[in-house]
Short mmCIF file of C-alpha atoms in Angstrom, two decimals:
data_model
loop_
_atom_site.label_atom_id
_atom_site.label_comp_id
_atom_site.label_asym_id
_atom_site.label_seq_id
_atom_site.Cartn_x
_atom_site.Cartn_y
_atom_site.Cartn_z
CA MET A 1 13.27 -10.31 -21.77
CA LYS A 2 10.96 -7.56 -20.53
CA SER A 3 10.31 -8.62 -16.91
CA LEU A 4 12.63 -9.92 -14.18
CA CYS A 5 11.88 -10.98 -10.59
CA LEU A 6 14.76 -11.77 -8.23
CA GLY A 7 14.46 -13.09 -4.69
CA ALA A 8 12.51 -15.67 -2.72
CA GLU A 9 9.35 -14.79 -0.79
CA SER A 10 9.52 -17.92 1.32
CA ASP A 11 13.02 -17.03 2.59
CA VAL A 12 11.91 -13.47 3.30
CA LEU A 13 8.93 -14.72 5.29
CA ARG A 14 11.15 -17.09 7.29
CA ASP A 15 13.54 -14.27 8.13
CA TYR A 16 10.63 -12.06 9.15
CA GLN A 17 9.18 -14.70 11.45
CA GLU A 18 12.47 -15.91 12.98
CA SER A 19 14.90 -12.98 12.53
CA ASN A 20 17.12 -15.45 10.69
CA GLN A 21 20.29 -13.91 9.23
CA ASN A 22 21.71 -17.05 7.60
CA SER A 23 19.10 -17.05 4.85
CA LEU A 24 19.84 -13.37 4.20
CA LEU A 25 23.56 -14.11 3.76
CA ARG A 26 22.76 -16.91 1.32
CA ARG A 27 20.60 -14.58 -0.75
CA GLN A 28 23.38 -11.99 -0.83
CA GLU A 29 25.89 -14.57 -2.08
CA TYR A 30 23.39 -15.52 -4.79
CA VAL A 31 23.04 -11.89 -5.85
CA ASP A 32 26.82 -11.35 -5.96
CA THR A 33 27.22 -14.38 -8.22
CA LEU A 34 24.33 -13.30 -10.43
CA VAL A 35 25.61 -9.73 -10.85
CA ASP A 36 29.12 -10.92 -11.65
CA SER A 37 27.77 -13.25 -14.34
CA LEU A 38 25.54 -10.60 -15.89
CA ASP A 39 28.12 -7.78 -15.88
CA PRO A 40 30.81 -8.60 -18.50
CA HIS A 41 33.00 -5.65 -17.49
CA ASP A 42 35.73 -5.39 -14.89
CA ASP A 43 34.10 -2.57 -12.93
CA ASP A 44 35.89 -0.07 -15.16
CA GLU A 45 33.68 2.99 -14.74
CA ASP A 46 35.80 5.06 -17.15
CA GLN A 47 34.80 2.94 -20.11
CA ASP A 48 31.72 3.93 -22.11
CA TYR A 49 29.58 0.79 -22.26
CA SER A 50 25.98 0.47 -23.40
CA PRO A 51 23.67 -1.55 -21.11
CA TRP A 52 22.44 -4.68 -22.83
CA LEU A 53 19.54 -5.61 -20.52
CA MET A 54 16.51 -3.46 -21.42
CA LEU A 55 13.82 -4.39 -18.88
CA GLN A 56 10.39 -2.85 -18.53
CA GLU A 57 9.53 -4.45 -15.16
CA LEU A 58 11.90 -5.26 -12.29
CA GLN A 59 10.88 -6.85 -8.97
CA LEU A 60 13.36 -7.40 -6.15
CA VAL A 61 12.35 -9.39 -3.05
CA GLY A 62 14.50 -9.51 0.09
CA LEU A 63 17.74 -8.46 -1.67
CA ASP A 64 20.28 -5.68 -1.25
CA VAL A 65 19.15 -3.25 -3.93
CA CYS A 66 22.61 -1.70 -4.19
CA LYS A 67 23.95 -5.05 -5.38
CA ILE A 68 21.63 -4.88 -8.39
CA ILE A 69 21.40 -1.14 -8.99
CA LYS A 70 24.93 0.25 -8.74
CA PRO A 71 26.96 2.51 -11.02
CA ALA A 72 29.39 -0.25 -12.01
CA SER A 73 26.59 -2.64 -13.04
CA LEU A 74 26.37 -1.42 -16.59
CA PHE A 75 24.37 -4.38 -17.86
CA LEU A 76 21.03 -2.93 -16.69
CA ASP A 77 19.43 0.09 -18.36
CA LEU A 78 17.44 1.66 -15.54
CA HIS A 79 15.90 4.23 -17.86
CA SER A 80 14.04 1.52 -19.75
CA LEU A 81 12.10 0.55 -16.60
CA THR A 82 8.44 1.50 -16.38
CA SER A 83 7.70 -0.67 -13.32
CA LEU A 84 9.82 -1.14 -10.16
CA THR A 85 8.79 -3.25 -7.15
CA LEU A 86 10.95 -3.46 -4.01
CA GLU A 87 9.77 -5.81 -1.26
CA THR A 88 11.60 -6.20 2.07
CA CYS A 89 14.88 -5.11 0.51
CA LEU A 90 18.12 -3.90 2.10
CA GLY A 91 20.29 -0.95 1.17
CA LEU A 92 17.24 1.08 0.22
CA GLU A 93 18.39 4.43 1.57
CA THR A 94 21.55 4.34 -0.53
CA ALA A 95 19.77 2.88 -3.54
CA LEU A 96 16.99 5.47 -3.50
CA ASP A 97 19.63 8.18 -3.31
CA MET A 98 21.35 6.72 -6.37
CA LEU A 99 18.09 6.43 -8.28
CA ALA A 100 16.82 9.87 -7.37
CA THR A 101 19.61 11.79 -9.09
CA LYS A 102 21.92 11.54 -12.05
CA LYS A 103 24.98 13.68 -12.77
CA ASN A 104 25.87 15.75 -15.80
CA LYS A 105 29.37 15.95 -17.27
CA SER A 106 30.37 18.46 -14.61
CA GLY A 107 29.30 16.12 -11.83
CA LEU A 108 26.30 18.23 -10.83
CA PRO A 109 23.12 16.40 -9.78
CA LEU A 110 20.13 16.51 -12.13
CA ARG A 111 16.55 15.29 -11.86
CA SER A 112 16.28 11.50 -12.12
CA GLY A 113 16.05 10.10 -15.62
CA LEU A 114 13.79 7.25 -14.52
CA ARG A 115 10.58 6.90 -16.52
CA LEU A 116 8.58 4.84 -14.04
CA HIS A 117 4.80 4.57 -14.25
CA TYR A 118 4.49 1.94 -11.48
CA PHE A 119 6.35 1.95 -8.15
CA SER A 120 5.62 -0.46 -5.29
CA LEU A 121 7.51 -0.63 -2.00
CA ARG A 122 7.22 -2.64 1.21
CA HIS A 123 9.78 -1.81 3.89
CA GLU A 124 9.92 -3.21 7.43
CA ALA A 125 12.60 -0.88 8.82
CA SER A 126 11.04 2.50 8.29
CA ASN A 127 12.11 5.58 10.25
CA GLN A 128 12.23 9.32 9.71
CA GLN A 129 15.55 9.16 7.88
CA PHE A 130 14.27 6.53 5.49
CA ARG A 131 11.02 8.44 4.95
CA ALA A 132 13.03 11.52 3.99
CA ARG A 133 15.00 9.53 1.40
CA LEU A 134 11.81 7.99 0.06
CA ILE A 135 10.11 11.39 -0.27
CA ASP A 136 13.20 12.77 -2.04
CA PHE A 137 13.19 9.84 -4.46
CA LEU A 138 9.49 10.08 -5.24
CA SER A 139 9.75 13.83 -5.67
CA ALA A 140 12.61 13.41 -8.15
CA ILE A 141 10.74 11.21 -10.64
CA GLN A 142 7.67 12.22 -12.60
CA GLY A 143 4.52 10.77 -14.07
CA LEU A 144 3.69 7.85 -11.74
CA THR A 145 0.35 6.23 -12.49
CA HIS A 146 0.48 3.67 -9.67
CA LEU A 147 2.13 4.30 -6.29
CA LEU A 148 1.86 1.57 -3.64
CA VAL A 149 3.77 2.01 -0.35
CA LEU A 150 3.70 -0.07 2.86
CA LEU A 151 5.92 1.05 5.76
CA GLU A 152 6.39 -1.06 8.90
CA ASN A 153 7.98 0.04 12.19
CA SER A 154 7.01 3.48 11.04
CA ASP A 155 7.29 6.66 13.05
CA ARG A 156 4.14 8.73 13.31
CA SER A 157 3.76 11.08 10.37
CA ARG A 158 1.79 14.24 9.77
CA PRO A 159 -0.98 14.40 7.15
CA ASP A 160 1.00 16.86 5.04
CA ASP A 161 3.98 14.49 4.78
CA LEU A 162 2.57 13.37 1.44
CA ASP A 163 2.31 16.89 0.03
CA PRO A 164 5.71 16.91 -1.76
CA ILE A 165 4.96 13.55 -3.40
CA LEU A 166 1.38 14.27 -4.37
CA ALA A 167 2.32 17.70 -5.70
CA VAL A 168 4.46 15.90 -8.29
CA HIS A 169 2.32 12.84 -9.06
CA GLY A 170 -1.19 13.78 -7.98
CA GLN A 171 -2.60 14.63 -11.40
CA SER A 172 -1.24 11.45 -13.04
CA LEU A 173 -2.01 8.95 -10.26
CA ARG A 174 -4.75 6.40 -10.88
CA SER A 175 -3.88 4.00 -8.03
CA LEU A 176 -2.54 4.99 -4.61
CA VAL A 177 -1.76 2.96 -1.49
CA TRP A 178 -0.01 4.57 1.47
CA ASP A 179 -0.15 2.55 4.68
CA GLU A 180 2.01 2.59 7.81
CA ARG A 181 2.05 0.49 10.94
CA SER A 182 4.20 0.03 14.03
CA GLY A 183 4.66 -3.72 13.52
CA LYS A 184 2.84 -6.99 12.98
CA ARG A 185 -0.24 -7.41 15.13
CA ASP A 186 -0.45 -10.37 17.49
CA LEU A 187 -2.61 -8.84 20.23
CA PHE A 188 -5.52 -6.43 20.59
CA VAL A 189 -3.37 -3.64 22.02
CA PRO A 190 -2.85 -0.03 20.85
CA SER A 191 0.94 -0.46 20.55
CA GLU A 192 0.47 -2.94 17.68
CA GLU A 193 -2.20 -1.01 15.86
CA THR A 194 -1.84 0.32 12.34
CA TYR A 195 -1.21 4.05 12.25
CA LYS A 196 -4.50 5.90 11.81
CA PRO A 197 -4.31 9.29 10.11
CA SER A 198 -7.36 11.51 10.46
CA TYR A 199 -9.62 12.76 7.70
CA LEU A 200 -6.91 15.34 6.92
CA ARG A 201 -4.91 12.63 5.11
CA LEU A 202 -7.92 11.86 2.93
CA ALA A 203 -8.42 15.59 2.29
CA THR A 204 -4.79 15.94 1.23
CA ILE A 205 -5.10 13.03 -1.19
CA ALA A 206 -8.40 14.21 -2.64
CA THR A 207 -7.04 17.71 -3.19
CA HIS A 208 -3.98 16.56 -5.12
CA CYS A 209 -5.33 13.43 -6.84
CA PRO A 210 -8.67 14.19 -8.54
CA ASN A 211 -8.22 11.39 -11.10
CA LEU A 212 -7.77 8.49 -8.67
CA VAL A 213 -9.59 5.29 -9.60
CA GLU A 214 -8.27 3.22 -6.68
CA LEU A 215 -7.27 4.22 -3.16
CA GLY A 216 -5.93 2.21 -0.23
CA ILE A 217 -5.29 3.96 3.11
CA SER A 218 -5.79 3.59 6.84
CA MET A 219 -8.20 5.89 8.66
CA ASP A 220 -9.25 6.71 12.19
CA TRP A 221 -12.39 4.61 12.65
CA ARG A 222 -13.60 6.96 15.36
CA ASP A 223 -14.39 9.31 12.47
CA PHE A 224 -16.76 6.68 11.03
CA THR A 225 -18.60 5.29 14.05
CA LYS A 226 -21.15 7.35 15.94
CA LYS A 227 -21.18 7.18 19.74
CA GLY A 228 -23.75 9.80 20.64
CA SER A 229 -24.60 13.45 20.21
CA HIS A 230 -21.66 14.54 22.39
CA ASP A 231 -19.11 12.45 20.50
CA PRO A 232 -16.05 14.71 19.92
CA HIS A 233 -15.45 13.03 16.54
CA SER A 234 -18.86 13.95 15.11
CA SER A 235 -17.43 16.97 13.25
CA ASN A 236 -14.67 14.75 11.87
CA ARG A 237 -17.32 12.44 10.41
CA HIS A 238 -18.81 15.33 8.51
CA MET A 239 -15.37 16.49 7.34
CA THR A 240 -14.48 12.96 6.20
CA GLY A 241 -17.49 12.97 3.89
CA VAL A 242 -16.58 16.43 2.63
CA ALA A 243 -12.97 15.36 2.00
CA PHE A 244 -14.14 12.34 0.00
CA LYS A 245 -16.35 14.24 -2.43
CA PRO A 246 -13.66 15.45 -4.90
CA LEU A 247 -12.77 11.81 -5.75
CA LYS A 248 -15.39 11.63 -8.51
CA ASN A 249 -13.61 8.87 -10.47
CA LEU A 250 -12.93 6.55 -7.53
CA GLN A 251 -14.13 2.99 -8.14
CA THR A 252 -12.24 0.98 -5.49
CA LEU A 253 -11.68 2.06 -1.89
CA ASN A 254 -9.70 -0.06 0.56
CA ILE A 255 -9.65 1.01 4.22
CA ARG A 256 -6.70 -1.15 5.23
CA ASN A 257 -7.06 -1.01 9.02
CA MET A 258 -9.84 -2.05 11.35
CA PRO A 259 -11.10 -0.51 14.61
CA LEU A 260 -9.27 -1.42 17.80
CA VAL A 261 -11.97 -3.70 19.18
CA ASN A 262 -11.98 -7.25 20.42
CA PRO A 263 -14.64 -9.24 18.51
CA LYS A 264 -14.85 -11.70 21.42
CA LYS A 265 -16.38 -8.93 23.50
CA MET A 266 -19.01 -8.10 20.87
CA ALA A 267 -22.33 -9.94 20.80
CA LEU A 268 -22.64 -10.11 16.99
CA PRO A 269 -20.93 -12.60 14.66
CA LEU A 270 -18.01 -11.33 12.60
CA SER A 271 -20.03 -11.16 9.39
CA GLU A 272 -22.50 -8.74 10.96
CA ILE A 273 -19.78 -6.70 12.66
CA HIS A 274 -17.94 -6.11 9.39
CA SER A 275 -21.14 -5.48 7.46
CA SER A 276 -22.05 -2.82 10.01
CA PHE A 277 -18.63 -1.20 9.63
CA ALA A 278 -18.89 -1.23 5.81
CA ASN A 279 -22.36 0.29 5.69
CA SER A 280 -21.52 2.93 8.31
CA LEU A 281 -18.56 3.93 6.20
CA LEU A 282 -20.68 4.19 3.04
CA LYS A 283 -23.16 6.44 4.82
CA ILE A 284 -20.37 8.80 5.91
CA LEU A 285 -18.82 8.96 2.44
CA LEU A 286 -21.80 8.87 0.11
CA CYS A 287 -24.93 9.97 1.92
CA SER A 288 -26.65 13.14 2.95
CA ASP A 289 -28.00 13.69 6.46
CA LYS A 290 -31.04 11.54 5.64
CA ASP A 291 -28.91 8.49 4.75
CA ILE A 292 -29.78 8.76 1.05
CA LEU A 293 -27.25 9.05 -1.73
CA SER A 294 -25.94 12.59 -1.98
CA PRO A 295 -25.93 14.03 -5.53
CA SER A 296 -22.54 15.64 -4.82
CA ALA A 297 -20.92 12.38 -3.65
CA PRO A 298 -18.82 10.22 -6.01
CA GLN A 299 -21.18 8.02 -8.03
CA ASN A 300 -18.65 5.54 -9.44
CA LEU A 301 -17.64 3.66 -6.29
CA LYS A 302 -18.09 -0.05 -7.07
CA THR A 303 -15.88 -1.86 -4.57
CA LEU A 304 -15.28 -1.28 -0.86
CA ALA A 305 -12.66 -3.39 0.91
CA LEU A 306 -11.92 -3.53 4.63
CA GLY A 307 -8.67 -4.89 6.03
CA ALA A 308 -5.36 -5.71 4.35
CA LEU A 309 -3.97 -8.71 2.53
CA THR A 310 -1.25 -10.78 4.23
CA TYR A 311 1.21 -13.39 2.99
CA ARG A 312 -0.95 -16.09 4.56
CA ASP A 313 -3.98 -15.02 2.55
CA LEU A 314 -1.99 -14.69 -0.65
CA HIS A 315 -0.52 -18.20 -0.38
CA ASN A 316 -3.32 -19.95 1.50
CA GLY A 317 -1.14 -20.35 4.59
CA THR A 318 1.72 -22.10 2.76
CA GLY A 319 5.03 -21.60 4.57
CA CYS A 320 3.42 -19.80 7.51
CA HIS A 321 3.69 -20.67 11.17
CA THR A 322 0.63 -21.44 13.26
CA ILE A 323 -1.53 -18.35 13.65
CA PRO A 324 -0.70 -16.89 17.12
CA ASN A 325 -4.10 -15.27 17.46
CA ARG A 326 -6.77 -16.68 15.16
CA ASP A 327 -9.48 -14.32 16.42
CA LEU A 328 -7.34 -11.33 15.52
CA TYR A 329 -6.37 -12.86 12.16
CA GLU A 330 -9.98 -13.47 11.17
CA PHE A 331 -11.01 -10.01 12.31
CA LEU A 332 -8.31 -8.26 10.24
CA ARG A 333 -8.66 -10.32 7.05
CA LEU A 334 -9.38 -8.50 3.80
CA ARG A 335 -13.12 -8.40 3.04
CA MET A 336 -14.51 -7.35 -0.32
CA TYR A 337 -17.88 -5.64 -0.68
CA LYS A 338 -19.77 -4.73 -3.80
CA VAL A 339 -21.41 -1.31 -3.51
CA VAL A 340 -24.99 -1.34 -4.78
CA SER A 341 -27.94 1.03 -4.64
CA SER A 342 -30.80 -0.37 -2.63
CA TYR A 343 -34.30 0.78 -1.65
CA TYR A 344 -35.03 0.01 1.99
CA GLY A 345 -36.12 1.71 5.17
CA ILE A 346 -38.86 4.31 5.55
CA ASP A 347 -38.04 6.26 2.39
CA ARG A 348 -38.14 3.50 -0.24
CA ALA A 349 -38.43 5.95 -3.12
CA ARG A 350 -34.82 7.10 -2.90
CA PRO A 351 -31.73 4.86 -3.25
CA LYS A 352 -29.33 4.19 -0.40
CA PRO A 353 -25.86 2.62 -0.69
CA LEU A 354 -25.52 -0.95 0.51
CA ALA A 355 -22.35 -3.04 0.96
CA VAL A 356 -22.75 -6.67 -0.18
CA LEU A 357 -20.00 -9.09 0.88
CA THR A 358 -18.43 -10.90 -2.09
CA GLU A 359 -15.23 -12.57 -0.79
CA ILE A 360 -12.84 -12.83 2.16
CA GLY A 361 -9.04 -13.07 2.12
CA HIS A 362 -8.59 -12.67 -1.63
CA TYR A 363 -9.75 -10.61 -4.60
CA GLU A 364 -10.04 -13.13 -7.46
CA LYS A 365 -13.80 -12.71 -7.97
CA THR A 366 -13.56 -8.94 -7.98
CA GLU A 367 -10.71 -9.06 -10.50
CA ALA A 368 -12.53 -11.62 -12.68
CA ASN A 369 -15.56 -9.33 -12.76
CA GLY A 370 -13.47 -6.48 -14.11
CA GLY A 371 -12.90 -4.69 -10.82
CA ASP A 372 -9.83 -2.54 -10.18
CA VAL A 373 -7.64 -4.42 -7.70
CA ASN A 374 -4.18 -2.82 -7.88
CA VAL A 375 -4.63 -1.30 -4.41
CA LEU A 376 -5.60 -4.68 -2.94
CA LYS A 377 -2.40 -6.45 -3.98
CA PRO A 378 0.18 -4.93 -1.56
CA TYR A 379 0.41 -7.28 1.41
CA TRP A 380 1.99 -7.41 4.86
CA LEU A 381 4.24 -10.36 5.71
CA GLY A 382 2.43 -10.95 8.99
#
C-alpha cells in the first residue's frame, strides 16, 4: 500500500456548518480503534521496532493528527512519505512540532528527517501561535515541490512572513498556494473578506521562487483596477506588474479572492464583470503602457483563474445546506480563463493578451487539456 486517506469529508463539512462536536468524538473513537489495531506493540518506546507501513502519500481529514503521528505509533514510517495532506485536522500545533524535529542519541533536536515533496494544509483555527509553528515546521524540512496552504480565521500577516519558508523552498517550488481569510463569507461586508496582501507579497514570492509553474494567492484588487489619474493605488499597479516579471515559467495563475463589490449594484451581467476583471489583470501583469504584450513579461502564462474552489463546487452541492447568499456564491465561484494573444483595437499589428472563459466552478476541461491545476485543487469548506 502506497497511499492512505483517513477521515470523512461529509462529517467535517457537517461540523463546519453546525459546530457539531458529536461527529468529531465519533471520528476520534474510530481513529483510536484504528491505531490500536495497526500498532502491534504495547506502547513500549524502549524497544527497537521497525515500522512496517511504508506509505508514500498520507491524507488526513478532520482527525487528530497526534493520534496518527505519535512516537509510540511505530507502525508508520514517516520518512517514507513524499506527500502529506492535512485538512481540517486537530492537534496540529503539537503534531507539527513533532514532525519538525527529531532527536539524536543524546536527546538533542536535529533537522526533520521528512522527505516531503508535496505538503497541503487547510486549517480553520489559525492564529499567530499556529502560524509560528507552521513556519517552524516548513522551515525544518527541505525540497518541497508543491506547497498548498489555506488558513481560516487568520490574523493579518505581513508580506515578509513567508520569507523563512520561501528561503528554504523557493528554488525547488513548482506549485504554491498561500491564502488566508477571516472566515466563510455570507455577506458583502469587509469583515468577511479574504485577506488581501499588497503587491509586496507577489514581489516576495517572485524573488524567492523563480521556477514556479503554478501560483495561487489573494491580492488587493485596488492594485488592478484603475479609478482615475489621482488614484493612490496607481503606483501599486505599476509595481504589481514589475513584481510579476521574474516569474518567467509561470503557466497557471489563480487570484483566489474577488473585489469587495456587490454585483447587484453593477449594471453589467456577471460574465462581463468577471471578463473585465480578468482582462484588466492581464494588462497589469503582461502589458506595456500601450496595452500590448511586453517583451519582458512572462510569455508562458496559459491559464488565469479568478476565485476559489469550495466544497459545494467540488461535490456539486452534495451534502451542503441551502446557499445563504446565492448572489455572493455565484460572484465568488472559481472561473477559468484561457490566455490567448489577440489582435484587436487600434493597433492590430501587435498582439494583446485576452482572457477567454472556459469553465466555471471546476477545472476538468483545463486538466483534460494538459493544464497545470495543482493550485486550483485546494478548497474552502464554505
